[in-house]
PDB file of C-alpha atoms in Angstrom:
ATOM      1  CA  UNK L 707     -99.000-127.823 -22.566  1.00  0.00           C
ATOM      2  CA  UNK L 708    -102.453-126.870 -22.934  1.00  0.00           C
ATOM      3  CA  UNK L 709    -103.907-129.299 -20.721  1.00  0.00           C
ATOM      4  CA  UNK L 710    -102.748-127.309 -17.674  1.00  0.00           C
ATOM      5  CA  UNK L 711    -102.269-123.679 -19.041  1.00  0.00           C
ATOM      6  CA  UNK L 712    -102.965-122.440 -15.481  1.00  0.00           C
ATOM      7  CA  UNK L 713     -99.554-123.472 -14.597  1.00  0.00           C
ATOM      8  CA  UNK L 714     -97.988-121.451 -17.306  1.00  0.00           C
ATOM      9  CA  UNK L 715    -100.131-118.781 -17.197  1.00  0.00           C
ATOM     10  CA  UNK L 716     -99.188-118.392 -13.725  1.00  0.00           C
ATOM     11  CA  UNK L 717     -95.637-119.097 -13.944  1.00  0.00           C
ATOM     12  CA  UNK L 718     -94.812-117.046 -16.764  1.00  0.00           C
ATOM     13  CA  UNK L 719     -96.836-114.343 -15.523  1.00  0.00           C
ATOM     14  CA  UNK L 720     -95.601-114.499 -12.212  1.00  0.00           C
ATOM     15  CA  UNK L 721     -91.736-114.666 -13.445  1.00  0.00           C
ATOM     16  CA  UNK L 722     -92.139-111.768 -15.390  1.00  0.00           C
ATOM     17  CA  UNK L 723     -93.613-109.350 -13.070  1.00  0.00           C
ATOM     18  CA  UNK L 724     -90.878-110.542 -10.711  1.00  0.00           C
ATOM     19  CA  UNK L 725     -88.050-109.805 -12.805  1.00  0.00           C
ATOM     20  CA  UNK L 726     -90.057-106.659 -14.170  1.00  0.00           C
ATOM     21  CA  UNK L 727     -90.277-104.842 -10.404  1.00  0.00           C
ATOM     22  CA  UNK L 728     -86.549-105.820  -9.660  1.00  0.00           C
ATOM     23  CA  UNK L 729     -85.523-103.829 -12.919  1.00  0.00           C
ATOM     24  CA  UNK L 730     -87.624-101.029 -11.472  1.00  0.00           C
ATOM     25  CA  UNK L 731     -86.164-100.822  -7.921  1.00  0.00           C
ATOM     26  CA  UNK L 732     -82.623-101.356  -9.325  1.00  0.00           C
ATOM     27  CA  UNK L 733     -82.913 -98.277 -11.991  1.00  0.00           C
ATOM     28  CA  UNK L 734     -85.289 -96.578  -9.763  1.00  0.00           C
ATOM     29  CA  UNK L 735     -82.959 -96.129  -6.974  1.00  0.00           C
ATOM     30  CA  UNK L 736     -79.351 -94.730  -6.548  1.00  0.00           C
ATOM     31  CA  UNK L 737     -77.975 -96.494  -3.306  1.00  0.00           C
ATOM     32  CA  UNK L 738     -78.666 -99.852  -1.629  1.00  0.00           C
ATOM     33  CA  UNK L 739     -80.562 -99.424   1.268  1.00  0.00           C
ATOM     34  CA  UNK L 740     -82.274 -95.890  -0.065  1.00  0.00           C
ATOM     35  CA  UNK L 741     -86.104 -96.212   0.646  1.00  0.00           C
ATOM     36  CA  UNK L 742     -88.884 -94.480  -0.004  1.00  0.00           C
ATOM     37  CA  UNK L 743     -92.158 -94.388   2.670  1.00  0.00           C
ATOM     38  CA  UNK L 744     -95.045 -95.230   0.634  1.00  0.00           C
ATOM     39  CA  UNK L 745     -97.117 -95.554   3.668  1.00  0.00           C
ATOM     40  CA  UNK L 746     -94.370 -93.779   6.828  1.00  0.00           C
ATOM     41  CA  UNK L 747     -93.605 -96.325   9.307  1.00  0.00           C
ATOM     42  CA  UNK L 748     -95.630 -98.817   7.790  1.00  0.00           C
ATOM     43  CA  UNK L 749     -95.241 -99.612   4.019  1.00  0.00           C
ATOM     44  CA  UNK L 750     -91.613 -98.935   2.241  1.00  0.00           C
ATOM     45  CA  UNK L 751     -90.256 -99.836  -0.813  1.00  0.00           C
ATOM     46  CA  UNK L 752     -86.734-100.407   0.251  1.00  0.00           C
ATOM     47  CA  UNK L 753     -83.600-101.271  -2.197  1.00  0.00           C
ATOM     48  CA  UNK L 754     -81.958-104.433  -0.273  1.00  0.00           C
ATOM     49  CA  UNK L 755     -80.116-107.523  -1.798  1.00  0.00           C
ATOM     50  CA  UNK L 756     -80.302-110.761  -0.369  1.00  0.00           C
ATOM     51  CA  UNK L 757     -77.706-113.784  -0.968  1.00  0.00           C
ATOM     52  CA  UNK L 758     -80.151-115.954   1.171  1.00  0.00           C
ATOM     53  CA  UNK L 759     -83.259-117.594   0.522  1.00  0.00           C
ATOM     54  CA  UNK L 760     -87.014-116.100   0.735  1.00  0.00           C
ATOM     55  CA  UNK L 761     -86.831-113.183   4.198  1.00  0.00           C
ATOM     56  CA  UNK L 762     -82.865-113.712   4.186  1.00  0.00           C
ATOM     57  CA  UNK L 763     -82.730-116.906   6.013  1.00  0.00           C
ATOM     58  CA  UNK L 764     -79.046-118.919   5.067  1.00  0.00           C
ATOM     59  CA  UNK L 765     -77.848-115.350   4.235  1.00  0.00           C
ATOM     60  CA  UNK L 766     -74.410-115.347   6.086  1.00  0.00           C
ATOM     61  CA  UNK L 767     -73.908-119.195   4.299  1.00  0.00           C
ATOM     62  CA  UNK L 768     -72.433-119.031   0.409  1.00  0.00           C
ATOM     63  CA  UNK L 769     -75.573-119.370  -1.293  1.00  0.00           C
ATOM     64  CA  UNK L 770     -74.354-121.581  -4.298  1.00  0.00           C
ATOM     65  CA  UNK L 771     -76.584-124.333  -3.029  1.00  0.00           C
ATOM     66  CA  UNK L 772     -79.377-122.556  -3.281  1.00  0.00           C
ATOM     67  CA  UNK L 773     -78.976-121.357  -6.957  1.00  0.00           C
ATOM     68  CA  UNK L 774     -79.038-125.210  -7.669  1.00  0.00           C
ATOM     69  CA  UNK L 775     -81.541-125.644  -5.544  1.00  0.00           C
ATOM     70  CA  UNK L 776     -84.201-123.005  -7.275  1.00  0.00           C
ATOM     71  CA  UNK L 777     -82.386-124.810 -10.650  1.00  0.00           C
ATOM     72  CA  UNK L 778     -84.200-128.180  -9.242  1.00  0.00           C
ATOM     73  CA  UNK L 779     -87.359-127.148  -8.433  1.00  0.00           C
ATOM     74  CA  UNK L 780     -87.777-124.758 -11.570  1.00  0.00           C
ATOM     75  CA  UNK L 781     -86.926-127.728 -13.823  1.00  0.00           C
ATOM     76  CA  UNK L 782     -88.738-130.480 -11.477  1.00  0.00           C
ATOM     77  CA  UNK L 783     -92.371-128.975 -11.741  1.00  0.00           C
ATOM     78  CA  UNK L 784     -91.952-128.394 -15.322  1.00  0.00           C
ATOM     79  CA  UNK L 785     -91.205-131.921 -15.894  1.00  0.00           C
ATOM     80  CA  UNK L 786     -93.646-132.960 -13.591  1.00  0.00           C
ATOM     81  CA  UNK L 787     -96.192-130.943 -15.028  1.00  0.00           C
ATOM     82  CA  UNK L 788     -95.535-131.075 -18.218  1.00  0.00           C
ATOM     83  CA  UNK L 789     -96.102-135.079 -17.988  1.00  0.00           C
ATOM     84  CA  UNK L 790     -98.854-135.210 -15.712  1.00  0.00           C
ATOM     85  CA  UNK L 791    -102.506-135.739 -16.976  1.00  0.00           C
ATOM     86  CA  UNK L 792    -104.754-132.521 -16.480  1.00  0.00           C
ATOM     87  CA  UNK L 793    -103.924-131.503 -13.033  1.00  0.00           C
ATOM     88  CA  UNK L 794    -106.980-129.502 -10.846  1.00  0.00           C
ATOM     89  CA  UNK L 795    -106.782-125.766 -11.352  1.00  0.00           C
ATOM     90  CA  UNK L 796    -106.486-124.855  -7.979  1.00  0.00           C
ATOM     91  CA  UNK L 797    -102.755-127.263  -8.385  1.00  0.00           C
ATOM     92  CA  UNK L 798    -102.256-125.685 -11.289  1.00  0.00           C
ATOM     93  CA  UNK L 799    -102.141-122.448  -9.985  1.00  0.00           C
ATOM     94  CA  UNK L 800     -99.923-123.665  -6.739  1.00  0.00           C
ATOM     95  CA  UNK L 801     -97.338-125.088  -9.002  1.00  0.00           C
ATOM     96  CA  UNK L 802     -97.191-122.271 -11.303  1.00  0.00           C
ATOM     97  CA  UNK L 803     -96.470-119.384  -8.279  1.00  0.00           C
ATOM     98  CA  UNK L 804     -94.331-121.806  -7.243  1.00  0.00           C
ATOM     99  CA  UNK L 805     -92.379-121.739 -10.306  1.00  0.00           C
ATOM    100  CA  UNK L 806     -92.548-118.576 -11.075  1.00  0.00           C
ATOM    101  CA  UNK L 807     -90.832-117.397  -7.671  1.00  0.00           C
ATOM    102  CA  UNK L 808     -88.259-119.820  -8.082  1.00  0.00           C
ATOM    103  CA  UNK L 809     -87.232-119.040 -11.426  1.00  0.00           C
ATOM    104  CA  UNK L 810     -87.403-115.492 -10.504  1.00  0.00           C
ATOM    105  CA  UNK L 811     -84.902-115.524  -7.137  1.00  0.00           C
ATOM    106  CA  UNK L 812     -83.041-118.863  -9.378  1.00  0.00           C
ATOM    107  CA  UNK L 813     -82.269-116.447 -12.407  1.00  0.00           C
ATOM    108  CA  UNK L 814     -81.183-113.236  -9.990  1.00  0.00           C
ATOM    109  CA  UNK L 815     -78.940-115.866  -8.300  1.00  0.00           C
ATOM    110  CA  UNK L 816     -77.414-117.616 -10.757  1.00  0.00           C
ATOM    111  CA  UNK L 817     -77.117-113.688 -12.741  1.00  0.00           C
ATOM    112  CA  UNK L 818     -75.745-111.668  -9.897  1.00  0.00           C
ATOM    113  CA  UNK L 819     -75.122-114.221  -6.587  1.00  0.00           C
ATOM    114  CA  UNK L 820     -78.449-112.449  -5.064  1.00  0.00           C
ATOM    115  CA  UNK L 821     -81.770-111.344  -5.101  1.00  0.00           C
ATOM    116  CA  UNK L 822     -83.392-107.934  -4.938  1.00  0.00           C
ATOM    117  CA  UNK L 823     -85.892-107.466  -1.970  1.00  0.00           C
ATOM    118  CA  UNK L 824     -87.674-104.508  -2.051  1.00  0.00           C
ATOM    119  CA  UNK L 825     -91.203-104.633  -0.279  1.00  0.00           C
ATOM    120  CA  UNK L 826     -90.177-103.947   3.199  1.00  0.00           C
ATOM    121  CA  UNK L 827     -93.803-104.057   5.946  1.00  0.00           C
ATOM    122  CA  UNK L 828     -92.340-101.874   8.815  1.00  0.00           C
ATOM    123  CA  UNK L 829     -95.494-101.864  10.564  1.00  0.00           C
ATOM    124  CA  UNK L 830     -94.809-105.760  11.885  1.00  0.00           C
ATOM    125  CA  UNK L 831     -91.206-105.479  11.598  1.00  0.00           C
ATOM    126  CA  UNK L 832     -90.991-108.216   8.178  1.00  0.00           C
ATOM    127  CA  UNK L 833     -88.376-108.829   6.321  1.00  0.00           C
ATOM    128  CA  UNK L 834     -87.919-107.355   2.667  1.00  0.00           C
ATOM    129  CA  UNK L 835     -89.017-109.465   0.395  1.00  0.00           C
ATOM    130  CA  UNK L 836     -90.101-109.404  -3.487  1.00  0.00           C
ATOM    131  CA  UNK L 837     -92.520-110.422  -6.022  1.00  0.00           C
ATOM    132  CA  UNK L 838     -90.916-113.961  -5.914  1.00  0.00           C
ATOM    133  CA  UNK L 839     -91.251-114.518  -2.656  1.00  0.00           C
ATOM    134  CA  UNK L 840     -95.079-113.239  -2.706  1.00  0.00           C
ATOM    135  CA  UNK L 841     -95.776-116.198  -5.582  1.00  0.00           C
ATOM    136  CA  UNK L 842     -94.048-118.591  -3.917  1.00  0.00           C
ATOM    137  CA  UNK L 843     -96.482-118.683  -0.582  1.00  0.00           C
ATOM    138  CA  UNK L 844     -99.278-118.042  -2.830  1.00  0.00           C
ATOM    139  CA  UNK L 845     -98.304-121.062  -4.406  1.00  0.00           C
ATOM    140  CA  UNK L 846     -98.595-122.885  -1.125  1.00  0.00           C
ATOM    141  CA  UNK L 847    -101.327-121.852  -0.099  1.00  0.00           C
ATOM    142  CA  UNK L 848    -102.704-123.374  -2.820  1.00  0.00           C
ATOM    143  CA  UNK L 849    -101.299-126.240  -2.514  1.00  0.00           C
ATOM    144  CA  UNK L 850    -102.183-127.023   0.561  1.00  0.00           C
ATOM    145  CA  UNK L 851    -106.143-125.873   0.231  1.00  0.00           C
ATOM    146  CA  UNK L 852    -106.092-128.151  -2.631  1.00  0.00           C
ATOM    147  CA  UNK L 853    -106.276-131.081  -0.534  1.00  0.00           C
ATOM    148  CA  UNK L 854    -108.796-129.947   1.694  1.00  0.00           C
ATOM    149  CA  UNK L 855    -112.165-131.215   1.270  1.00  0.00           C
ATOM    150  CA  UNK L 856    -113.999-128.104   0.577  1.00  0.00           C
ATOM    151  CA  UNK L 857    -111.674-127.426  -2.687  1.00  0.00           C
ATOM    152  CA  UNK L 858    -111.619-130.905  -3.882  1.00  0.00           C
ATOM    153  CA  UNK L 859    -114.979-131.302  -4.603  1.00  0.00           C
ATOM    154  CA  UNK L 860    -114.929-128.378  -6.473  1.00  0.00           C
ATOM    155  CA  UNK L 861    -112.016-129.826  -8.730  1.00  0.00           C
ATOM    156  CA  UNK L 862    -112.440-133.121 -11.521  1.00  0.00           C
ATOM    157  CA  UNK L 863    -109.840-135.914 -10.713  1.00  0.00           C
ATOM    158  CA  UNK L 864    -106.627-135.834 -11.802  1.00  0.00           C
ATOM    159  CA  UNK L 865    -107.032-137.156 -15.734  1.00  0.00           C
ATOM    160  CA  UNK L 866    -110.518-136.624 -15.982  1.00  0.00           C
ATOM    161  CA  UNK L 867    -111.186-135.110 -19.361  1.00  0.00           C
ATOM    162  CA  UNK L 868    -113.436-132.671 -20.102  1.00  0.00           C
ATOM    163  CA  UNK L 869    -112.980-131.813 -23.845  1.00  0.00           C
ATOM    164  CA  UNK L 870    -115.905-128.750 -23.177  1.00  0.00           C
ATOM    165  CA  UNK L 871    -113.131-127.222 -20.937  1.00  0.00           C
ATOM    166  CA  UNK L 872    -109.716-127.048 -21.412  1.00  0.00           C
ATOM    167  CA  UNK L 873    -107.831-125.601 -18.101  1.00  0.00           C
TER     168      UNK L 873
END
């Protein structure tokens, strides 16, 4: 585990501000679809649930495959991490947001059949979305700088030890 704490760190922080802000909105407010203008016409906070995935896309299908599916890819990048060598920190990080949104929307799922969306951009017409979603492109962004040259000179080899620096 402590050979790529980023991923953790991320993850766990990630998962629990997720799950922390849905708590919020659901005590917070009395009705779904109550919002409140934080910002009028351009930044809401907006109580919505959502049995689809990330910006309600496969919302009018059942849903059930997508509990699995956040199931799969929570437990398939903690296995994979977990037996990889050190992984680059930049990785690290993608793989942990990544994680950390899909245990988030996974749990609400598999909990309630749904997710809590909340963060609603009005300005560009967006979908709501959460804290999940959020970690979950941050995660991908990540992931895909991490293979561009720029980033990867920057990071040691996968199972290069350093044992000055443990990340």
């Amino acid at each position: 585990m402590k050979r790529n704490h980023l991923f953790w760190l991320a993850g766990i922080i990630g998962f629990l501000l997720d799950q922390a802000t849905k708590i919020i909105v659901v005590l917070s407010f009395d009705e779904l679809g109550e919002t409140i203008a934080l910002w009028e016409n351009v930044f809401h906070l907006t109580y919505v649930i959502n049995p689809g995935a990330a910006f309600s896309l496969f919302a009018e299908t059942n849903g059930t495959w997508l509990r699995w599916l956040s199931l799969a890819v929570t437990i398939g990048l903690i296995v994979y991490v977990w037996r990889s060598p050190r992984l680059p920190k930049l990785e690290q990080l993608g793989y942990g947001f990544v994680l950390a949104g899909a245990a988030g929307n996974g749990l609400d799922r598999f909990l309630f059949g749904y997710v809590v969306d909340f963060l609603d951009f009005r300005l560009i017409q967006f979908p709501v979305f959460n804290v999940a979603d959020i970690c979950i492109n941050i995660g991908i962004i990540c992931l895909i700088l991490v293979n561009f040259p720029f980033f990867q000179g920057s990071q040691r080899p996968r199972g290069e030890q350093n044992h000055h620096d443990e990340s």
